[in-house]
Tab-separated table of C-alpha atoms in Angstrom:
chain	number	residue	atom	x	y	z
A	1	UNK	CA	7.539	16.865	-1.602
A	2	UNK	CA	9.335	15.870	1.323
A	3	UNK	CA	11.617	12.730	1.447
A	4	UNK	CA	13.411	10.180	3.693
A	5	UNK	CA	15.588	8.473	1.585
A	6	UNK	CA	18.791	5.820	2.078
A	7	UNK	CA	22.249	6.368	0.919
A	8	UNK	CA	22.176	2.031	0.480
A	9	UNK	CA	20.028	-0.404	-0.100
A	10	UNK	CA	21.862	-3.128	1.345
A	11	UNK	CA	25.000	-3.377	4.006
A	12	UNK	CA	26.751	-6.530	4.799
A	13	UNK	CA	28.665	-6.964	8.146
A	14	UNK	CA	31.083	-9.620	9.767
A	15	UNK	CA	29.588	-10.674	12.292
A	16	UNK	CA	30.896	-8.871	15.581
A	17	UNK	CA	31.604	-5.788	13.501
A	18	UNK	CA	30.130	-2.597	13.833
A	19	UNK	CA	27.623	-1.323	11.459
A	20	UNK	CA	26.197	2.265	10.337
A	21	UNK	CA	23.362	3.279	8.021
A	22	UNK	CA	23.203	5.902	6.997
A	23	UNK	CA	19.683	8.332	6.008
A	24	UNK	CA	19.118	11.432	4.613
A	25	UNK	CA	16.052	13.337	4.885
A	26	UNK	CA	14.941	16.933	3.058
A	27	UNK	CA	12.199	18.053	5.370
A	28	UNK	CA	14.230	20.859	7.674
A	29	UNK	CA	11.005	21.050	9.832
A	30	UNK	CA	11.584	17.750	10.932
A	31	UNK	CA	11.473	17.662	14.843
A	32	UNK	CA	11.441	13.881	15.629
A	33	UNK	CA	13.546	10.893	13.732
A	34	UNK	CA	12.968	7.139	14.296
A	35	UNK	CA	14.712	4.050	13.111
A	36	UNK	CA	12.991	0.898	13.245
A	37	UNK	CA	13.763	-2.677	12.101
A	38	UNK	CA	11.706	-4.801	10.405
A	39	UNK	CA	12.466	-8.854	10.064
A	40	UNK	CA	11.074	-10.781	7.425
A	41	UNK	CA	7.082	-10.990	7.896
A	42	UNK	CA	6.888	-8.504	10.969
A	43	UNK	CA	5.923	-4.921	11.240
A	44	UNK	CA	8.723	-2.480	12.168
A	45	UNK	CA	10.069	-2.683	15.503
A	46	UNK	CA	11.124	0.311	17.514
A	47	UNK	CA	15.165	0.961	18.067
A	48	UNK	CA	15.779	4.023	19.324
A	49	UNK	CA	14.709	7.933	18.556
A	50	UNK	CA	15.916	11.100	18.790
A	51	UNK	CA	14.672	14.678	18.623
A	52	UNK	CA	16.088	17.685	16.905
A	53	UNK	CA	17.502	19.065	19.578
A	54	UNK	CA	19.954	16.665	20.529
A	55	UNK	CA	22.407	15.549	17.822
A	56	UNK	CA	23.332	12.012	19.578
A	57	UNK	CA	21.691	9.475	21.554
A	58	UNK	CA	23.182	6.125	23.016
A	59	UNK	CA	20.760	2.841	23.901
A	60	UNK	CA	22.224	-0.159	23.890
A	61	UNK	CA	24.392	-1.245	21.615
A	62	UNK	CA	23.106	1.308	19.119
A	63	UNK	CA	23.778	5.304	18.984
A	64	UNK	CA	21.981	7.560	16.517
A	65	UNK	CA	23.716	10.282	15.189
A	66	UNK	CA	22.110	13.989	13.867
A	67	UNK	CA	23.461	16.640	11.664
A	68	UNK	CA	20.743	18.673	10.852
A	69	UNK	CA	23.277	20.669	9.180
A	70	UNK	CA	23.282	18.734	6.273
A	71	UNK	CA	20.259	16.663	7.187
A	72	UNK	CA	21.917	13.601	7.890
A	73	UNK	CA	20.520	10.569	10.577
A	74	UNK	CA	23.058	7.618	11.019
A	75	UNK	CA	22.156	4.293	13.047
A	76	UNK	CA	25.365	2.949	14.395
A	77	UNK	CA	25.022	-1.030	15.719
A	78	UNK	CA	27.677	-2.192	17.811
A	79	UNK	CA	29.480	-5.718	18.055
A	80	UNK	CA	26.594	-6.918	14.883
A	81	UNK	CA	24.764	-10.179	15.988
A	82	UNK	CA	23.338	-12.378	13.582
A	83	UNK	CA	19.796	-11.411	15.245
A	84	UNK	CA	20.692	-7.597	13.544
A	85	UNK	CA	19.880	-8.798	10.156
A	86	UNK	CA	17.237	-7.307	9.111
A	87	UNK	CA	15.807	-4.634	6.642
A	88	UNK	CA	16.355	-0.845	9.080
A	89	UNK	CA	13.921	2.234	8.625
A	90	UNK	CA	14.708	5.444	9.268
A	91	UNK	CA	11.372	7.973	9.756
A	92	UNK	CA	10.851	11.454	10.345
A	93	UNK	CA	8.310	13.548	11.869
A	94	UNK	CA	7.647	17.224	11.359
A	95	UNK	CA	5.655	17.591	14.805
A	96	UNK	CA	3.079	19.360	12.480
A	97	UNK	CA	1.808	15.973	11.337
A	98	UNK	CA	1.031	12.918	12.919
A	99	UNK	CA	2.208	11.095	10.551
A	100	UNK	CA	5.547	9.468	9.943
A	101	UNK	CA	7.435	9.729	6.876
A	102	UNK	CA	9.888	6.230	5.836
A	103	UNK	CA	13.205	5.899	4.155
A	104	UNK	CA	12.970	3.055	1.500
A	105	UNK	CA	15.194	0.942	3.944
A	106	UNK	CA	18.478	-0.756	4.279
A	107	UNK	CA	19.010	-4.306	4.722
A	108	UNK	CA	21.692	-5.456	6.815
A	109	UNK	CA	23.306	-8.768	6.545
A	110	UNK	CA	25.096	-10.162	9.190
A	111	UNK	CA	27.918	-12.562	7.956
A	112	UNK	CA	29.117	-14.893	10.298
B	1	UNK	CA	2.084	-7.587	27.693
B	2	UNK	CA	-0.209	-7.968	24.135
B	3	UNK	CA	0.734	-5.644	21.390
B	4	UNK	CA	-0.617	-4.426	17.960
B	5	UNK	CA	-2.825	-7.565	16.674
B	6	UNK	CA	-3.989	-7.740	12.623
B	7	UNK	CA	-6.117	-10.040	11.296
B	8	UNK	CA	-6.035	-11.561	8.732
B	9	UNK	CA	-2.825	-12.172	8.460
B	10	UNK	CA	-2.666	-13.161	4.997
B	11	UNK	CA	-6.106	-12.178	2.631
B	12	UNK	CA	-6.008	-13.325	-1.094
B	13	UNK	CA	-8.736	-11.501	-2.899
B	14	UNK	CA	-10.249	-11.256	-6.700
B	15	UNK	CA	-9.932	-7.882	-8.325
B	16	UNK	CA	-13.047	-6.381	-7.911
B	17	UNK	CA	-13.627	-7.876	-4.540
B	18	UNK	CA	-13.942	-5.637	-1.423
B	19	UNK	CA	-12.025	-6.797	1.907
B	20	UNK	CA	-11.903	-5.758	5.580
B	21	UNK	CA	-8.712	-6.053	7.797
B	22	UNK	CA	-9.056	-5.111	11.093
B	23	UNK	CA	-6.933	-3.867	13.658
B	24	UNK	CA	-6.501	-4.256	17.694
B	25	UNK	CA	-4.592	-1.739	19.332
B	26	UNK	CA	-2.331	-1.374	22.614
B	27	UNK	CA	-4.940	-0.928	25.015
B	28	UNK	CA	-5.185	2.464	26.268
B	29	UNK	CA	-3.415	3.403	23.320
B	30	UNK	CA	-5.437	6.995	21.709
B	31	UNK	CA	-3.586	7.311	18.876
B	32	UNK	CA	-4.045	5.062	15.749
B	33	UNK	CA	-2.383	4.862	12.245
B	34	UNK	CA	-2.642	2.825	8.926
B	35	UNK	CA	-0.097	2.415	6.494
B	36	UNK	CA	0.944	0.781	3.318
B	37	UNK	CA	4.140	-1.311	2.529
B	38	UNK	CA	4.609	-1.966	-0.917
B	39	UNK	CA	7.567	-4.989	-1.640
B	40	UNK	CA	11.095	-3.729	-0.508
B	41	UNK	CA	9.541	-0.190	-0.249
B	42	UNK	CA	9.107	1.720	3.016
B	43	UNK	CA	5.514	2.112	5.076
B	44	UNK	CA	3.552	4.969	3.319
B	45	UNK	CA	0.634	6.740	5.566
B	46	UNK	CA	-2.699	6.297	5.013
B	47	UNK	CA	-5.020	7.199	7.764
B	48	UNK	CA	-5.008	8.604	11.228
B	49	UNK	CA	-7.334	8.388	13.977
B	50	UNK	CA	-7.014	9.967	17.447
B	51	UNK	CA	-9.480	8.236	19.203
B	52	UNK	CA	-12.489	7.809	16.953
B	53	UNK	CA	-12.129	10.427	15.462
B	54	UNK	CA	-10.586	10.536	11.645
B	55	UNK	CA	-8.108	13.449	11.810
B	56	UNK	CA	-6.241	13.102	8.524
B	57	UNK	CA	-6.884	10.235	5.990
B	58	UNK	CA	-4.957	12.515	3.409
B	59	UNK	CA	-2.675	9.532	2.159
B	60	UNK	CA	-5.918	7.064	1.424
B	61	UNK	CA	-5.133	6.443	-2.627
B	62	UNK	CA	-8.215	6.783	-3.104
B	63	UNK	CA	-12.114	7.176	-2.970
B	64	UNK	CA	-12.114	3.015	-3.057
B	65	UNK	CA	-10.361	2.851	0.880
B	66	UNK	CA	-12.347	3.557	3.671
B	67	UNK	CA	-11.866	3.540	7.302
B	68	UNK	CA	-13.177	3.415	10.414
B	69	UNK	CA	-12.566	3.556	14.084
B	70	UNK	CA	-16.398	3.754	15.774
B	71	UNK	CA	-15.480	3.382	19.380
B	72	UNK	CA	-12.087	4.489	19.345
B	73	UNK	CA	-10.900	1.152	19.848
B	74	UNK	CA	-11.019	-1.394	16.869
B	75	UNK	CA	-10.091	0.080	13.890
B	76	UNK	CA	-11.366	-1.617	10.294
B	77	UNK	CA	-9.540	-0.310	7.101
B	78	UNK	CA	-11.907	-1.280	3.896
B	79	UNK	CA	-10.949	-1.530	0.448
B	80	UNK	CA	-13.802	-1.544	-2.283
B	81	UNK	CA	-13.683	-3.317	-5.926
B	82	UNK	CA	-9.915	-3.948	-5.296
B	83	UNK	CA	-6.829	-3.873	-8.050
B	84	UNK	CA	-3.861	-5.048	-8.502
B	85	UNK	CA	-1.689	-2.273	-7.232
B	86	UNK	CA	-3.673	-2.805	-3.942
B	87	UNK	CA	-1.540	-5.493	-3.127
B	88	UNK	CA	0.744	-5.049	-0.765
B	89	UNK	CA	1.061	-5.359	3.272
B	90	UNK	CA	-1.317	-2.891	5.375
B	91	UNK	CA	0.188	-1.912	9.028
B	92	UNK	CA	-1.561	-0.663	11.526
B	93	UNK	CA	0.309	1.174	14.814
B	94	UNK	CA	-1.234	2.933	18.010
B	95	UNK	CA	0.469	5.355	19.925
B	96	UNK	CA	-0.477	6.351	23.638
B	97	UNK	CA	-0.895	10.148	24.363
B	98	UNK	CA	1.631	12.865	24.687
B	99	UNK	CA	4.388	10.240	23.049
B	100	UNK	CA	5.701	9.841	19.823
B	101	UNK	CA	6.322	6.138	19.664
B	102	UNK	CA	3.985	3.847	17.684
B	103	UNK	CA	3.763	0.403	18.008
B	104	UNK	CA	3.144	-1.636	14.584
B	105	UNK	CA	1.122	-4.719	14.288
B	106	UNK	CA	2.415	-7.704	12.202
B	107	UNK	CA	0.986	-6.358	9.336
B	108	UNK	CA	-1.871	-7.960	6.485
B	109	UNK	CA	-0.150	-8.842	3.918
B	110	UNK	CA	-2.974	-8.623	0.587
B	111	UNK	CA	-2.699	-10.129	-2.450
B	112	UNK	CA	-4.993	-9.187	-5.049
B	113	UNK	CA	-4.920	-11.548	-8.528
């Protein structure tokens, strides 16, 4: 079936570094992508989203990047803080479901 | 402004034993989902309600999880004669119409001995 999966499990980052993490996904009717962050004993936490017909989107200090080419979703986090550690989702929507699909996750450690 | 609310937070239970965690939406919010968060895993889908109505509950695992949403407000997910592989966190998330961002709760995590 369809899949959201990580390159990485885990990414560790000096602190004022930059930081990407990367996702891949398999569903090419995918219409809506999502990466969240989720801290230890929270639910996920919205970052910033982007739909399949844009291929980049800037908030603040964070871009997402899309190449549906090759079905490829990167989170890029700029100037890390020790607040970005964390455990980042990526999920994917198909606009035919309601549902969202989830990446196992990445967990970034920020090193200071 | 309140968010997603879960309670309880935390719910040990017996195998066999049937628990209720409940979930408080965003206000306003139509749109409400329940998922499943095994350790170091990703959120799986469970249920889906718009309003209270059930519109896909395709990912329950199975005939023992039940829920329900009877004034399209308050949603309770229910979980019958509970194993072992039931343990895990349950989060719920609304959504408001005509978006696609949902909000999660904190989560409830279960343990199940």
């Amino acid at each position: 079936g369809e899949s959201v999966g990580l390159h990485l499990p885990t990414l560790s980052v000096q602190e004022g570094d930059n930081s990407i993490i990367n996702c891949a996904y398999s569903n090419s009717a995918s219409d809506y992508f999502i990466w969240y962050k989720q801290e230890s004993g929270k639910g996920p936490q919205f970052i910033i989203d982007i739909r399949s017909n844009m291929d980049k989107r800037q908030g603040q200090r964070v871009t997402v990047l899309l190449n549906k080419t090759v079905k490829h979703l990167s989170l890029q986090i700029a100037a890390t803080q020790p607040g970005d550690s964390a455990v980042y989702f990526c999920a994917e929507n198909d606009g035919g479901n309601e549902k969202l699909t989830f990446g196992t996750g990445t967990r970034l450690t920020i090193i200071p | 402004g309140a968010g997603v609310s879960q309670s309880p937070r935390y719910k040990v239970a017996k195998r066999g034993q049937d628990v209720a965690l409940r979930c408080d939406p965003i206000s306003g919010h139509v749109s409400l989902f329940w998922y499943q968060q095994a350790l170091g895993q990703g959120p799986e889908f469970l249920t889906y309600f718009q309003n209270e109505a059930q519109l896909d509950k395709s990912g329950l695992p199975s005939d023992r999880f039940f829920a329900e949403r009877p004034e399209g407000s308050v949603s309770t997910l229910k979980i019958q004669r509970t194993q072992q592989e039931d343990s895990a966190v349950y989060l719920c998330a609304s959504r408001k119409r005509q978006t696609n961002e949902q909000f999660f709760g904190p989560g409830t995590r279960l343990t199940v001995l």
